XYZ file of C-alpha atoms in Angstrom:
634
model
C 0.000 0.000 0.000
C 1.259 3.427 -0.947
C 0.625 6.310 1.449
C 1.696 9.878 0.833
C 1.264 13.080 2.784
C 0.909 16.226 0.706
C 0.615 19.918 1.432
C -2.224 21.917 -0.035
C -1.415 24.734 -2.401
C -1.405 28.128 -0.657
C -4.693 29.223 -2.247
C -6.457 26.044 -1.048
C -5.259 26.708 2.501
C -6.792 30.160 2.379
C -10.088 28.732 1.222
C -10.037 26.084 3.946
C -9.321 28.765 6.529
C -12.350 30.710 5.288
C -14.544 27.621 5.555
C -13.392 26.724 9.056
C -13.240 30.103 10.780
C -15.986 32.143 9.170
C -19.562 32.162 10.379
C -22.266 31.496 7.797
C -26.018 31.774 7.846
C -26.357 29.150 5.082
C -23.987 26.328 5.963
C -26.394 23.797 4.442
C -25.245 24.682 0.931
C -22.368 22.222 1.428
C -24.841 19.435 0.646
C -26.019 21.145 -2.521
C -22.408 21.370 -3.717
C -21.610 17.728 -2.944
C -24.814 16.459 -4.586
C -24.106 18.642 -7.612
C -20.588 17.163 -7.884
C -22.042 13.649 -7.590
C -24.561 14.407 -10.331
C -21.759 15.657 -12.604
C -19.796 12.444 -11.969
C -22.804 10.325 -12.978
C -23.362 12.485 -16.071
C -19.799 11.710 -17.181
C -20.087 7.976 -16.505
C -23.449 7.762 -18.228
C -22.184 9.551 -21.314
C -18.932 7.593 -21.585
C -20.834 4.329 -21.039
C -22.608 4.941 -24.355
C -19.400 3.924 -26.120
C -17.804 1.775 -23.378
C -20.297 -0.541 -21.671
C -17.720 -1.621 -19.059
C -18.085 1.786 -17.374
C -21.667 0.893 -16.394
C -20.340 -1.999 -14.268
C -22.735 -3.616 -11.848
C -25.816 -2.776 -13.864
C -27.438 -0.930 -10.966
C -29.330 2.277 -11.628
C -27.543 5.612 -11.363
C -28.111 7.196 -7.961
C -26.745 9.401 -5.181
C -26.967 8.043 -1.624
C -26.996 9.981 1.646
C -25.829 7.834 4.567
C -26.138 9.496 7.983
C -24.490 7.592 10.864
C -25.424 9.107 14.214
C -23.187 6.803 16.216
C -20.084 7.596 14.197
C -21.137 11.220 13.653
C -20.577 10.958 9.898
C -22.545 11.849 6.814
C -21.597 10.098 3.560
C -22.521 11.296 0.084
C -22.073 8.349 -2.285
C -22.379 8.221 -6.064
C -21.855 5.466 -8.630
C -20.477 7.855 -11.230
C -17.182 8.025 -13.070
C -14.888 8.043 -10.018
C -11.258 9.202 -9.963
C -7.775 7.814 -10.423
C -4.991 8.791 -8.021
C -3.761 11.601 -10.296
C -7.297 12.875 -10.841
C -7.893 12.953 -7.077
C -4.785 15.086 -6.546
C -5.838 17.411 -9.368
C -9.452 17.728 -8.231
C -8.996 17.830 -4.452
C -5.490 19.122 -3.756
C -5.239 22.056 -6.142
C -7.468 24.623 -7.781
C -6.868 24.589 -11.510
C -9.123 27.537 -12.307
C -8.580 30.854 -14.040
C -10.615 32.631 -11.372
C -8.434 31.645 -8.406
C -6.954 35.124 -7.989
C -10.385 36.746 -8.111
C -11.619 34.365 -5.455
C -8.614 35.149 -3.276
C -9.450 38.863 -3.480
C -13.051 38.189 -2.539
C -12.031 36.108 0.481
C -11.308 39.324 2.321
C -14.538 41.022 1.268
C -17.948 41.102 2.867
C -19.391 39.806 -0.399
C -18.107 36.260 0.130
C -18.635 36.255 3.886
C -22.252 37.282 3.466
C -22.848 35.043 0.445
C -21.130 31.657 0.831
C -23.034 30.497 -2.259
C -20.301 32.279 -4.218
C -17.945 29.382 -3.578
C -19.610 27.274 -6.267
C -19.174 30.004 -8.849
C -15.406 29.787 -8.422
C -15.187 25.994 -8.747
C -14.292 25.343 -5.112
C -17.613 23.845 -3.952
C -16.014 20.667 -2.574
C -14.230 22.656 0.135
C -17.560 23.843 1.540
C -17.651 20.455 3.290
C -15.222 21.901 5.852
C -17.895 24.362 6.988
C -19.529 21.451 8.798
C -16.805 18.784 9.060
C -13.584 18.470 11.074
C -12.358 15.770 8.726
C -13.280 14.816 5.160
C -12.485 11.394 3.704
C -12.927 10.566 0.019
C -13.001 6.953 -1.186
C -13.024 6.759 -4.979
C -12.490 4.295 -7.814
C -12.491 5.074 -11.503
C -15.214 3.231 -13.421
C -13.787 0.311 -15.383
C -10.721 -0.180 -13.148
C -9.883 -3.034 -10.755
C -11.380 -2.834 -7.206
C -7.802 -2.832 -5.856
C -7.077 0.433 -7.683
C -9.182 2.646 -5.466
C -7.853 5.762 -3.715
C -8.426 7.117 -0.219
C -8.005 10.882 0.189
C -8.271 12.431 3.652
C -7.739 15.803 5.301
C -8.321 17.463 8.660
C -7.973 20.873 6.990
C -4.617 21.321 8.749
C -2.821 22.325 5.578
C -2.138 18.747 4.488
C -3.921 15.729 3.039
C -3.018 12.064 2.695
C -3.413 9.756 -0.284
C -3.551 5.985 0.199
C -4.177 3.053 -2.076
C -7.453 1.369 -1.156
C -9.982 -1.330 -2.031
C -13.448 -0.352 -3.214
C -15.929 -2.905 -4.529
C -18.075 -0.415 -6.452
C -17.164 2.366 -8.888
C -17.720 6.003 -8.035
C -16.994 8.178 -5.029
C -17.867 8.294 -1.317
C -17.390 11.640 0.434
C -17.421 10.971 4.192
C -17.841 13.984 6.474
C -16.891 13.683 10.161
C -19.282 16.354 11.358
C -18.454 19.045 13.889
C -20.396 19.018 17.153
C -22.428 22.067 16.096
C -23.328 20.455 12.763
C -24.977 17.251 13.993
C -28.375 18.401 12.714
C -27.206 17.244 9.288
C -27.612 13.681 10.505
C -31.338 14.182 11.002
C -33.708 12.809 8.377
C -35.965 15.883 8.376
C -33.022 18.264 7.882
C -31.594 16.275 4.979
C -35.035 16.037 3.347
C -35.502 19.794 3.664
C -32.108 20.632 2.133
C -32.527 18.222 -0.786
C -36.018 19.539 -1.486
C -34.836 23.141 -1.365
C -31.639 22.878 -3.399
C -31.540 19.600 -5.338
C -35.122 18.552 -6.055
C -34.568 18.847 -9.821
C -31.412 16.688 -9.930
C -32.088 14.073 -12.596
C -30.745 11.140 -10.576
C -32.479 9.846 -7.453
C -31.041 11.199 -4.214
C -31.818 8.312 -1.860
C -31.547 7.567 1.842
C -32.390 4.561 3.989
C -35.300 5.500 6.238
C -36.416 3.486 9.230
C -40.072 3.522 10.246
C -41.777 1.889 13.244
C -45.191 0.297 12.752
C -47.490 -2.018 14.759
C -46.488 -5.663 14.853
C -49.195 -7.534 12.884
C -48.903 -10.442 15.371
C -48.884 -8.329 18.538
C -50.525 -4.913 18.321
C -48.955 -3.808 21.607
C -45.518 -4.099 20.033
C -43.871 -2.259 17.127
C -41.471 -3.475 14.512
C -38.923 -1.406 12.598
C -38.637 -1.515 8.853
C -35.907 0.155 6.787
C -36.572 1.196 3.216
C -34.671 3.212 0.654
C -36.582 6.390 -0.140
C -36.016 8.916 -2.908
C -35.840 12.459 -1.531
C -36.069 14.454 -4.780
C -38.833 14.632 -7.387
C -36.271 13.995 -10.205
C -38.494 15.602 -12.802
C -36.268 17.619 -15.130
C -37.551 21.119 -14.487
C -37.185 22.124 -18.142
C -39.616 19.342 -19.148
C -42.278 20.392 -16.664
C -45.199 22.600 -17.598
C -44.543 26.253 -16.723
C -47.684 26.395 -14.639
C -46.298 23.664 -12.361
C -43.084 25.527 -11.518
C -42.834 28.178 -8.835
C -40.555 31.211 -8.990
C -38.514 29.703 -6.156
C -37.979 26.483 -8.135
C -36.882 28.413 -11.209
C -34.465 30.478 -9.111
C -32.965 27.477 -7.308
C -32.355 25.657 -10.588
C -30.650 28.766 -11.957
C -28.346 28.882 -8.930
C -27.597 25.193 -9.417
C -26.460 25.528 -13.037
C -24.812 28.962 -12.789
C -23.315 28.896 -9.276
C -24.601 32.443 -8.990
C -26.042 33.537 -5.648
C -28.478 36.129 -7.021
C -31.860 35.518 -8.623
C -31.951 35.789 -12.434
C -33.260 38.925 -14.156
C -35.545 36.919 -16.468
C -36.588 33.310 -17.109
C -37.209 32.030 -20.659
C -38.970 28.657 -20.706
C -40.601 27.251 -23.813
C -41.056 24.192 -25.966
C -40.637 24.366 -29.733
C -42.751 22.004 -31.818
C -42.824 21.272 -35.523
C -40.154 19.809 -37.787
C -37.583 20.350 -35.005
C -38.731 19.810 -31.437
C -36.838 20.819 -28.336
C -37.320 22.192 -24.834
C -35.367 25.165 -23.538
C -35.023 26.744 -20.117
C -32.824 29.822 -20.324
C -31.943 32.519 -17.815
C -30.828 36.126 -18.144
C -28.592 36.762 -15.110
C -28.818 39.896 -13.021
C -25.100 39.941 -12.142
C -22.159 39.697 -14.540
C -19.880 36.684 -13.902
C -16.376 37.711 -12.877
C -14.749 35.762 -15.739
C -17.093 36.578 -18.637
C -14.357 38.458 -20.528
C -11.824 35.631 -20.109
C -10.846 33.809 -23.274
C -11.721 30.413 -21.761
C -15.205 31.473 -20.567
C -17.684 28.671 -21.232
C -20.390 29.680 -23.717
C -23.737 28.018 -24.385
C -26.435 26.054 -22.551
C -26.129 22.503 -21.245
C -27.247 20.098 -23.979
C -29.348 17.009 -23.257
C -30.361 14.404 -25.806
C -33.159 12.126 -24.585
C -32.383 12.890 -20.907
C -28.645 12.204 -21.329
C -26.358 15.167 -20.756
C -24.129 15.434 -23.827
C -22.308 18.712 -23.192
C -21.883 21.084 -20.252
C -21.656 24.053 -22.599
C -22.820 23.759 -26.190
C -21.165 26.734 -27.928
C -23.032 26.031 -31.180
C -26.410 26.822 -29.568
C -25.900 30.550 -28.930
C -23.793 33.363 -30.442
C -20.908 34.645 -28.320
C -22.575 38.031 -27.772
C -25.251 36.165 -25.763
C -22.684 34.233 -23.703
C -24.194 35.583 -20.487
C -27.277 33.373 -21.042
C -27.387 30.264 -18.822
C -29.691 27.290 -19.195
C -30.561 23.880 -20.565
C -31.683 22.680 -23.992
C -33.041 19.186 -24.583
C -33.558 17.700 -28.046
C -34.694 14.223 -29.012
C -33.775 14.788 -32.674
C -29.984 14.787 -32.198
C -27.981 11.524 -32.031
C -26.593 10.470 -28.637
C -23.079 10.219 -30.040
C -23.106 13.803 -31.287
C -19.707 15.523 -31.213
C -18.677 19.175 -31.240
C -17.535 18.752 -34.841
C -20.937 17.366 -35.899
C -22.704 20.228 -34.131
C -20.881 22.853 -36.178
C -22.773 22.058 -39.399
C -25.854 20.297 -38.067
C -29.159 21.565 -39.515
C -31.078 20.834 -36.303
C -28.552 22.804 -34.235
C -28.805 25.719 -36.674
C -32.602 25.762 -36.261
C -32.314 25.612 -32.449
C -29.687 28.376 -32.369
C -31.860 30.645 -34.503
C -34.866 30.041 -32.258
C -32.940 30.579 -29.001
C -31.280 33.755 -30.281
C -34.597 35.230 -31.407
C -36.243 34.295 -28.108
C -33.507 35.954 -26.037
C -33.519 39.157 -28.118
C -37.339 39.284 -28.060
C -37.272 38.878 -24.274
C -34.781 41.742 -23.933
C -36.947 43.953 -26.169
C -40.003 43.110 -24.083
C -38.087 43.820 -20.869
C -36.966 47.210 -22.220
C -40.525 48.095 -23.190
C -42.295 46.891 -20.039
C -39.739 47.478 -17.269
C -37.103 49.985 -18.350
C -35.581 50.232 -14.845
C -34.942 46.474 -14.741
C -33.594 46.608 -18.287
C -31.225 49.463 -17.411
C -29.873 47.412 -14.498
C -29.405 44.427 -16.807
C -27.773 46.614 -19.485
C -25.361 48.064 -16.936
C -24.050 44.528 -16.402
C -24.244 43.095 -19.925
C -24.642 45.957 -22.429
C -20.957 45.883 -23.363
C -21.285 42.206 -24.333
C -24.606 42.643 -26.158
C -23.018 45.366 -28.356
C -20.655 42.759 -29.798
C -23.630 41.432 -31.752
C -23.566 44.543 -33.986
C -20.122 43.444 -35.154
C -20.687 39.669 -35.252
C -24.337 39.255 -36.321
C -25.035 41.257 -39.490
C -28.490 39.735 -39.920
C -29.720 40.947 -36.525
C -27.759 44.153 -36.077
C -30.845 46.395 -36.429
C -32.625 44.319 -33.767
C -29.613 44.582 -31.454
C -29.277 48.307 -32.178
C -32.806 48.768 -30.796
C -31.538 47.358 -27.484
C -28.567 49.695 -27.041
C -28.567 52.485 -24.457
C -26.352 55.585 -24.320
C -25.949 58.724 -22.282
C -26.103 61.963 -24.222
C -25.253 65.635 -23.807
C -28.923 66.244 -22.986
C -29.467 63.490 -20.405
C -28.776 63.682 -16.699
C -25.602 61.844 -15.594
C -26.388 58.110 -15.425
C -29.579 58.460 -17.477
C -29.562 56.672 -20.837
C -31.648 56.831 -24.003
C -32.182 54.483 -26.946
C -31.205 55.238 -30.528
C -34.909 55.381 -31.368
C -35.440 58.109 -28.749
C -32.493 60.098 -30.128
C -33.831 59.922 -33.695
C -37.339 60.840 -32.547
C -36.173 64.116 -30.997
C -33.782 65.106 -33.821
C -34.684 68.428 -35.485
C -36.211 68.012 -38.952
C -33.127 69.484 -40.658
C -30.628 67.219 -38.807
C -29.503 64.473 -41.152
C -27.025 62.514 -39.000
C -26.748 60.894 -35.565
C -23.849 62.580 -33.776
C -21.727 60.780 -31.219
C -18.470 61.231 -29.319
C -16.255 58.589 -27.747
C -14.336 59.116 -24.526
C -12.995 57.464 -21.397
C -15.967 58.770 -19.401
C -18.782 61.284 -19.623
C -16.880 64.104 -17.906
C -13.922 64.004 -20.295
C -16.227 63.680 -23.325
C -18.313 66.699 -22.298
C -15.175 68.783 -21.690
C -13.844 67.975 -25.164
C -13.312 70.883 -27.572
C -14.872 68.700 -30.289
C -18.301 69.458 -28.785
C -18.010 73.251 -28.754
C -20.136 73.922 -31.824
C -22.705 71.301 -30.801
C -23.150 73.051 -27.441
C -23.516 76.442 -29.141
C -26.161 75.139 -31.539
C -27.944 72.948 -28.932
C -27.406 69.737 -30.908
C -27.639 66.514 -28.909
C -24.618 64.190 -29.084
C -24.533 60.580 -27.875
C -21.730 59.838 -25.395
C -20.033 56.461 -25.872
C -17.528 55.318 -23.254
C -16.771 51.649 -24.061
C -13.354 51.314 -25.678
C -14.636 49.553 -28.820
C -17.746 51.709 -29.369
C -16.301 53.394 -32.457
C -15.771 50.040 -34.203
C -19.296 48.930 -33.260
C -20.939 52.134 -34.516
C -18.816 52.180 -37.683
C -20.020 48.635 -38.348
C -23.640 49.647 -37.799
C -23.206 52.567 -40.184
C -26.749 53.910 -39.924
C -29.926 53.581 -37.876
C -33.413 54.244 -39.256
C -31.742 55.570 -42.413
C -29.783 58.131 -40.367
C -26.019 57.795 -40.720
C -23.699 58.080 -37.721
C -21.206 60.924 -37.597
C -18.385 61.055 -35.057
C -17.750 64.453 -33.466
C -14.018 63.757 -33.588
C -13.724 62.446 -37.158
C -14.339 63.841 -40.627
C -15.214 67.348 -41.813
C -18.293 68.652 -39.996
C -20.734 70.894 -41.806
C -23.267 72.342 -39.390
C -24.411 75.178 -41.596
C -21.612 77.760 -41.112
C -22.364 80.200 -43.953
C -19.016 82.015 -43.483
C -16.831 78.915 -43.719
C -16.011 79.297 -47.423
C -15.221 82.966 -46.985
C -12.858 82.196 -44.104
C -11.113 79.519 -46.174
C -10.166 82.222 -48.698
C -9.208 84.744 -46.000
C -6.903 82.339 -44.138
C -5.836 80.206 -47.123
C -2.216 81.348 -47.280
C -1.696 80.973 -43.518
C -3.174 77.467 -43.627
C -0.773 76.571 -46.469
C 2.188 77.743 -44.375
C 1.015 75.727 -41.376
C 0.570 72.644 -43.576
C 4.104 73.039 -44.911
C 5.522 73.346 -41.382
C 3.619 70.226 -40.248
C 3.882 68.235 -43.505
C 5.291 65.159 -41.759
C 2.598 65.211 -39.065
C -0.731 66.104 -40.685
C -2.374 65.516 -44.050
C -4.218 68.827 -44.104
C -4.783 72.077 -42.207
C -8.308 73.472 -42.602
C -10.913 75.820 -41.123
C -12.844 74.054 -38.376
C -16.597 73.581 -38.332
C -16.561 72.271 -34.737
C -14.442 74.745 -32.673
C -15.757 77.853 -30.925
C -13.540 78.393 -27.846
C -10.376 76.397 -28.606
C -7.780 77.446 -31.176
C -7.073 74.074 -32.788
C -7.865 70.376 -32.684
C -6.716 67.203 -34.438
C -9.301 65.262 -36.408
C -9.156 61.699 -37.716
C -10.251 60.843 -41.237
C -13.841 59.769 -41.817
C -12.881 56.090 -42.066
C -9.855 56.065 -39.746
C -9.782 54.349 -36.376
C -10.763 56.373 -33.345
C -7.542 57.591 -31.581
C -8.688 55.770 -28.433
C -8.950 52.523 -30.401
C -5.471 53.066 -31.870
C -4.015 53.373 -28.358
C -5.879 50.278 -27.191
C -4.569 48.158 -30.070
C -1.028 49.484 -29.564
C -1.227 48.611 -25.852
C -2.158 45.066 -26.911
C 0.980 44.914 -29.068
C -0.892 45.075 -32.371
C 0.299 47.118 -35.309
C -2.198 49.728 -36.466
C -2.061 51.540 -39.831
C -1.174 55.136 -39.028
C -3.266 57.576 -41.025
C -2.162 61.205 -40.889
C -4.659 63.425 -39.167
C -6.092 66.825 -40.050
C -5.335 69.922 -37.983
C -8.441 72.116 -37.725
C -8.081 75.823 -36.982
C -10.610 78.154 -35.345
C -10.372 81.512 -37.189
C -12.414 83.180 -34.480
C -9.741 82.575 -31.826
C -7.531 85.548 -30.921
C -4.359 83.454 -31.223
C -5.151 82.572 -34.848
C -5.974 86.226 -35.511
C -2.557 87.219 -34.021
C -0.827 84.634 -36.262
C -2.606 86.121 -39.290
C -1.149 89.538 -38.380
C 2.349 88.075 -38.008
C 1.952 86.297 -41.347
C 0.896 89.518 -43.060
C 3.915 91.363 -41.588
C 6.556 88.680 -42.214
C 5.780 85.329 -43.870
C 9.168 83.909 -42.797
C 8.808 84.943 -39.139
C 10.547 82.465 -36.785
C 8.001 83.322 -34.108
C 5.168 82.363 -36.464
C 6.718 78.963 -37.116
C 7.226 78.468 -33.369
C 3.516 79.188 -32.835
C 2.601 76.537 -35.410
C 4.574 73.889 -33.501
C 3.048 74.987 -30.192
C -0.457 74.764 -31.633
C 0.138 71.224 -32.858
C 1.384 70.143 -29.417
C -1.617 71.882 -27.837
C -3.906 69.873 -30.108
C -2.212 66.684 -28.887
C -2.860 67.728 -25.277
C -6.523 68.484 -25.973
C -7.146 64.924 -27.179
C -5.446 63.444 -24.103
C -2.034 62.777 -25.633
C 1.312 64.321 -24.690
C 3.405 66.858 -26.639
C 6.043 65.490 -29.005
C 8.805 66.873 -26.747
C 7.387 67.849 -23.342
C 10.591 69.684 -22.274
C 10.763 71.763 -25.469
C 7.028 72.464 -25.234
C 7.362 73.718 -21.625
C 10.289 75.985 -22.585
C 8.450 77.447 -25.572
C 5.343 78.032 -23.465
C 7.404 79.758 -20.727
C 9.065 81.945 -23.344
C 5.668 82.920 -24.784
C 4.339 83.789 -21.315
C 7.426 85.891 -20.559
C 6.943 87.824 -23.796
C 3.335 88.436 -22.841
C 4.352 89.785 -19.430
C 6.980 92.046 -20.993
C 4.502 93.371 -23.533
C 2.066 94.230 -20.746
C 4.568 96.245 -18.697
């Protein structure tokens, strides 16, 4: 027999410490987590047994057993699922191989985890919840299809170490044996176990069973009683997604959502329907109310759980939903797909295409209905998931108008935090306004302070404020809404009806040519501005160029971005430009004039949030200019 003592990884020790020393109001969720793990193990064995009959050894039905032992003070959760090898036990129970480990570590110190222990499941550490109620946890496990002598015994007192021993186990699967703490002995009581299973695990597909002893009159002597022990099933087992909607309470819907999502909050909306016709399937989908911590990770799992004739085929079927709806959780069951379906088959399967189209339409219709009937709830949802939903404009050409109807934005005419739809913006556009104006920025405050909005403020024109870093790409992809084209306030040549613009072009033409010559390596053009009223200059991207913010984002990611030369726009109404015109008229080769041109370009860089080409030279030139101004005023 091989016995080894191992130390837990540091992050596991922290989790164990949280479980042991923190006080919880919902310690019973440990049983939900262990039953959920057992159900997953049976799912795997059942699926793999489709192609390898030896994994269904014994021929007994799939089930999860609860075995309370009051004398020993132990509670055992037993399954006849896939089981684990020695290496798998170390991987599953001794380490946390999860991209969210660091996030969980941060939350350990926060009130959020301490007040909501249900969070532990969301981070893939549900097994360790057993230590909330147990001083010692023992795991006996044997991989299905292996010899009974190849079992493994894992054990820990949560003292920073665990032991691994070779063991004998007659049946496949896993036993998790909890040596309960003195203050947790209520979890040996039949009524308590029934209550927890009913509350959290009633919908588990496999029977959760327990031996129950009942006393009844002795048929031969009515003054005596005899005891009889029978195995009873504690859960209803009816797959909730196959039930009629009228038979399911809000609490049942919410508990099932928490089971599949490991979220501790109730969902924002439930979508439950059955599609009939040439392709039949049942779907139970949820729109969450809280964004998962890892939803922007590359390895985030997309898609609902897929069942075929009550057999779970995939935890996450990516082919069932587009990535811009990856926040949707749920279950889809189809009897039309083959049991041996693979991810490759799903990619081009006609039935899957039909289901995906139906699910996508249903989710988008539900969001539209939510926006129409309960805008406050929709705004809360959008705050969490709007950034992800926007991706659909870029990825789903066919539905981009539908998705555009769901977008919300702040504007220069809304109160801070208040948002409007594109439809509302178009509805209140003046009759002579032909385009939808928008500005991108890091936040509302910086966008509103931008010189690019000066003429819009003067003319009272509403501008949408977009603060997500990829908004410009999304809006450029959308192109137009309700036949109104989008126009960025920081790109292209604006024409807002300035009748004197052509006249000013002629008046300042020679000066603009000189400025263009001085800046020939930096800008493609110098022109009269149609957007400035208070500032002297600004830099403008070309109509089809990337937003400067997007350029910086791509460069920060190490990606090469084509560098288009920008346009320097000049405000002829500014006193500095008027002074330069005087200098130009007096001496076209003036060194001071050329110095002003360089200063103006660096000022334009500052106004868009960049830094001057040479900060030291810029500071010296600015100091010199200020000194000249002081001298002139003496």
